Short mmCIF file of C-alpha atoms in Angstrom, two decimals:
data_model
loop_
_atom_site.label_atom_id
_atom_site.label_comp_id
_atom_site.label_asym_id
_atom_site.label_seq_id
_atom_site.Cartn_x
_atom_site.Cartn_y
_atom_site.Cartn_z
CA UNK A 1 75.30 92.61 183.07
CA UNK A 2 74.71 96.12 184.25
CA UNK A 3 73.70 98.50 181.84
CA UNK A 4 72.96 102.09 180.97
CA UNK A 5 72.93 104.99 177.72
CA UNK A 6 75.35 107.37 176.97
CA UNK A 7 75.92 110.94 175.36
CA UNK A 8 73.33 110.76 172.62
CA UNK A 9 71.39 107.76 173.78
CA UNK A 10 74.61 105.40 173.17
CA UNK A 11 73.26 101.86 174.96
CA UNK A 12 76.22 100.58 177.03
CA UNK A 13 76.86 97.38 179.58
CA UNK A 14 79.18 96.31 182.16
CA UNK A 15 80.33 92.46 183.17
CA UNK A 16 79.14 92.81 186.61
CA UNK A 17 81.18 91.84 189.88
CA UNK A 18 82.01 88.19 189.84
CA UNK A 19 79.78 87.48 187.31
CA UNK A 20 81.95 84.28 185.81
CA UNK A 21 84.12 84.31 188.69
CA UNK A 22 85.86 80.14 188.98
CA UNK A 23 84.63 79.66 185.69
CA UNK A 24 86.53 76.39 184.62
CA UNK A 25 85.17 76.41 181.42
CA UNK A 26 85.90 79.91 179.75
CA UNK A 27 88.41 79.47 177.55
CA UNK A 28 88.11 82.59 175.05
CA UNK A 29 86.55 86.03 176.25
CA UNK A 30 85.10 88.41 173.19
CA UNK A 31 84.05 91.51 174.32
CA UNK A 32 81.68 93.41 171.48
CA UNK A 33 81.19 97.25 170.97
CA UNK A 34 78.98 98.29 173.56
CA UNK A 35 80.72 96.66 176.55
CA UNK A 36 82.29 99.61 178.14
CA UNK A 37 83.94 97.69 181.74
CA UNK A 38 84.05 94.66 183.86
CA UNK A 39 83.33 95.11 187.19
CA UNK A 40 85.15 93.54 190.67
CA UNK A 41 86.31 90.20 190.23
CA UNK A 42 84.14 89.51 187.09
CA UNK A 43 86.64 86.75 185.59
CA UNK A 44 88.35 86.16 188.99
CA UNK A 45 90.35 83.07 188.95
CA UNK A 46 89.27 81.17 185.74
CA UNK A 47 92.33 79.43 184.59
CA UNK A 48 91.49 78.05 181.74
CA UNK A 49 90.94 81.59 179.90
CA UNK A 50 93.47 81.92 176.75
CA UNK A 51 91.93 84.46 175.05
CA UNK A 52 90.87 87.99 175.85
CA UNK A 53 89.06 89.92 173.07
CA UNK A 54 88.65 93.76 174.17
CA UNK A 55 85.98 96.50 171.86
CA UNK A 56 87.92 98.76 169.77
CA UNK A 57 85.95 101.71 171.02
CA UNK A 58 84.27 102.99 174.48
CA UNK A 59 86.26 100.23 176.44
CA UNK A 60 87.01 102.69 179.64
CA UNK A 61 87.80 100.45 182.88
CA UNK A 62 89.06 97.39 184.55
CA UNK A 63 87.22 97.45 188.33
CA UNK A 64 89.54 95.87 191.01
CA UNK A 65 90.61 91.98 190.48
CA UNK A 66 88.57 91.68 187.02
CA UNK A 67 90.71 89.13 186.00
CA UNK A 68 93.36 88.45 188.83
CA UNK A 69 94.75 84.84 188.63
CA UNK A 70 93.62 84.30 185.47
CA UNK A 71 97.16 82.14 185.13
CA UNK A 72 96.36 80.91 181.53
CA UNK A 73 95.61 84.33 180.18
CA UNK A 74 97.52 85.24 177.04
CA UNK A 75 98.88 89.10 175.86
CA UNK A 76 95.43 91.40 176.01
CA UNK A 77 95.50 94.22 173.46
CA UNK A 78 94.29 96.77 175.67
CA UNK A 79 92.65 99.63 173.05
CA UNK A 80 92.56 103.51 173.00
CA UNK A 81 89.88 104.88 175.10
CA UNK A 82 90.99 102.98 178.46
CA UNK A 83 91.40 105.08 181.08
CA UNK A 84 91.30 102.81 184.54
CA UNK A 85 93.04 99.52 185.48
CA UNK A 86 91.95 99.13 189.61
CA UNK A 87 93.91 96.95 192.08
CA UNK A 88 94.68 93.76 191.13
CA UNK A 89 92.87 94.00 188.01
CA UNK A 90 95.74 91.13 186.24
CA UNK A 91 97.34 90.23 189.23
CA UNK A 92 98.90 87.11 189.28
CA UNK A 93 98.05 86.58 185.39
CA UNK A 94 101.06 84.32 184.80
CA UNK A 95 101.21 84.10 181.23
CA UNK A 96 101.10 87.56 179.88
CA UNK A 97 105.00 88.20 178.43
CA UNK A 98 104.04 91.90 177.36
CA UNK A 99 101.77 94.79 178.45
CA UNK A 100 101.48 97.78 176.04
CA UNK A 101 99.17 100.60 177.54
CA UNK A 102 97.35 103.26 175.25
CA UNK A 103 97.99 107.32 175.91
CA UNK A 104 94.35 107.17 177.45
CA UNK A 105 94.88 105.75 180.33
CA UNK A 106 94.73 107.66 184.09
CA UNK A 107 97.02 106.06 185.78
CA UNK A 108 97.88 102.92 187.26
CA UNK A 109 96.58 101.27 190.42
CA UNK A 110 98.10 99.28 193.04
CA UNK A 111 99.20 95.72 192.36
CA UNK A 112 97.53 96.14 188.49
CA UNK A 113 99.75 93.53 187.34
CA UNK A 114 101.81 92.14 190.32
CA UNK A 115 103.07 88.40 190.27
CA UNK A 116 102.81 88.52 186.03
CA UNK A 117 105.77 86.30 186.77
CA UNK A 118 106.00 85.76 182.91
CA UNK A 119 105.89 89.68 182.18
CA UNK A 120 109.52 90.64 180.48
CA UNK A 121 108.24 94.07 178.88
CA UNK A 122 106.05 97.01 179.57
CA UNK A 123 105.08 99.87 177.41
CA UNK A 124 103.47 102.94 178.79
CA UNK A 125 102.92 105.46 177.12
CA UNK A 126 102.56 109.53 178.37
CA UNK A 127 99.21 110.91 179.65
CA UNK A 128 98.59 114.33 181.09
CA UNK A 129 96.35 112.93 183.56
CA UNK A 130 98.97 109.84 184.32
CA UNK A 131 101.15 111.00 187.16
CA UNK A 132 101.54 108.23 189.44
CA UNK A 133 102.10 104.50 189.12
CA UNK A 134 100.84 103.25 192.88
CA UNK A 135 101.70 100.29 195.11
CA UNK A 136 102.94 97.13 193.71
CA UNK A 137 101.79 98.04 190.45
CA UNK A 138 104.48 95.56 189.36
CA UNK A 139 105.56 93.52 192.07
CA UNK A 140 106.85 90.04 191.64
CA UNK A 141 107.20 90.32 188.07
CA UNK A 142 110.37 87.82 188.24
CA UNK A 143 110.97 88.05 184.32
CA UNK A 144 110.47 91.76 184.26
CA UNK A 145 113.18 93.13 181.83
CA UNK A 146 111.98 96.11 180.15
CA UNK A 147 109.85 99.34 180.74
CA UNK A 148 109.91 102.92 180.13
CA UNK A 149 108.12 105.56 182.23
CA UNK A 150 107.10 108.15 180.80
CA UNK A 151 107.62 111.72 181.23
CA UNK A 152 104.70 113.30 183.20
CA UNK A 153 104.56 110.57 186.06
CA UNK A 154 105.53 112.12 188.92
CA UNK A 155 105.23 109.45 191.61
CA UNK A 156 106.67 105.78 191.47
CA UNK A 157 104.62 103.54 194.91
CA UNK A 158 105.89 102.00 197.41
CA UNK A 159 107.00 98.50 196.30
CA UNK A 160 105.92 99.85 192.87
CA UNK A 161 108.79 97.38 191.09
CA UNK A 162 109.75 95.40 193.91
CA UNK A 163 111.52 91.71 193.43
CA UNK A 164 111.46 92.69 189.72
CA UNK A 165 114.35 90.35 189.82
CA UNK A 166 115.44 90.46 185.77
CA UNK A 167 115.02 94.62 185.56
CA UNK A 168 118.89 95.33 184.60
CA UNK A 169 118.23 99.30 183.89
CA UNK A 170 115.83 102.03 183.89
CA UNK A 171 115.57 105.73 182.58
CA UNK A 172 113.34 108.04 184.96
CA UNK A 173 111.44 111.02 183.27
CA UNK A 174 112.46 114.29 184.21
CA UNK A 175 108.80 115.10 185.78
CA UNK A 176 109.46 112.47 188.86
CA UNK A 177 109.47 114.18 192.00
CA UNK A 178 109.14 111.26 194.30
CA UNK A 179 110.39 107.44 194.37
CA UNK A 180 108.44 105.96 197.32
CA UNK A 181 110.12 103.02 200.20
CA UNK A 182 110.64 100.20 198.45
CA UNK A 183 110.04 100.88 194.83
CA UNK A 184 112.90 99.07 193.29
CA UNK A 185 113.59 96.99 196.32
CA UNK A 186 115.17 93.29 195.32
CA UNK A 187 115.82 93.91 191.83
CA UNK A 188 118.65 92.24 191.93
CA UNK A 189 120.18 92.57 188.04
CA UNK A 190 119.47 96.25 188.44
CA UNK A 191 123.15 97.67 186.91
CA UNK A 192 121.55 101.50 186.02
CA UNK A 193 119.48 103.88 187.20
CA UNK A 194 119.39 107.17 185.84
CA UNK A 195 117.74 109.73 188.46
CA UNK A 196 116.91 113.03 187.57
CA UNK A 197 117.47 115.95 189.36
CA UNK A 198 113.45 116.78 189.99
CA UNK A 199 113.17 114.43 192.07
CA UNK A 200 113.15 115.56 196.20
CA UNK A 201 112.00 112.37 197.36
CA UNK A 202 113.80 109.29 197.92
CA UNK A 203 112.02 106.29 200.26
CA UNK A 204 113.96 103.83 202.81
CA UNK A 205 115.34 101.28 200.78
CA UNK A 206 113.81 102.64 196.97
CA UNK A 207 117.11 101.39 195.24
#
């Protein structure tokens, strides 16, 4: 565990970098108040984890990978106060069904939760410091059906919803300037897409 004190001698600690990492026998995580991230690949690739218990308060990052592959991993109420998900921080968790992400958070990094081939909804929610939702953020998530994007992101990734084969229509916020190559590429029930006139920027092969 890494550790260290905050404003006004607040004691926190972080699940350091592939600290249960292939852990078979994890099945429930419970995080308590004072826990304020998990590093790189802390919980990489234990399958067996159902459960993810998150603080109610001071919980501020996911580090790259913290839990990618965890393929048994249930919904995660993710609390107020979170601010960073890194790459592949849930990648390939294949049995979330819904994501719903507080008004804290910074933005969203590339492949966050790609190949959540379970995922049917998302909920994100508007941040003045959320402008962009990079790479792959959502790649591969077959089952994919519903999401809104909310106004102040200005930049959808390359590949950002790519092979999001069950997305049948989305509503873009009038702040979007630029849709990057790829970003809805192989959505194949896609029927609308509503693009507003901000936007200047349209990759190879977006739609």
């Amino acid at each position: 565990f890494g550790t260290g004190y905050g404003a006004g001698g607040s004691f926190f600690c972080s699940i350091e970098g592939e600290f249960f990492a292939y852990n078979d026998e994890l099945q429930t995580v419970v995080l308590n108040v004072g826990v304020n991230g998990i590093e790189e690949y802390a919980f990489l690739g234990c399958e067996n984890i159902e459960t993810l218990i998150l603080p109610e308060k001071y919980f501020i990052y996911f580090r790259k990978g913290a839990f990618a592959d965890c393929v048994s991993l249930g919904n995660v109420y993710f609390p107020s106060g979170l601010q960073i998900i890194d790459p592949g921080a849930f990648m390939s968790c294949e049995s979330f069904t819904e994501v719903e992400l507080p008004d804290t958070l910074h933005g969203l990094s590339s492949g966050a939760f790609a190949n959540c081939i379970s995922l049917e909804k998302v909920s994100l929610k508007s941040n003045p410091s959320f402008k962009r939702i990079y790479n792959s953020a959502f790649a591969g998530c077959d089952m994919l059906r519903e999401i809104n994007i909310p106004e102040g992101i200005e930049v959808i990734g390359d590949n950002a919803f790519a092979v999001c084969f069950s997305l049948q229509d989305i509503t873009l916020p009038d702040t979007l300037v630029e849709i990057d190559e790829c970003a809805f590429y192989y959505c194949m029930s896609l029927e609308s897409i509503t693009i507003p006139a901000s936007v200047n920027t349209i990759g190879a092969y977006a739609l």
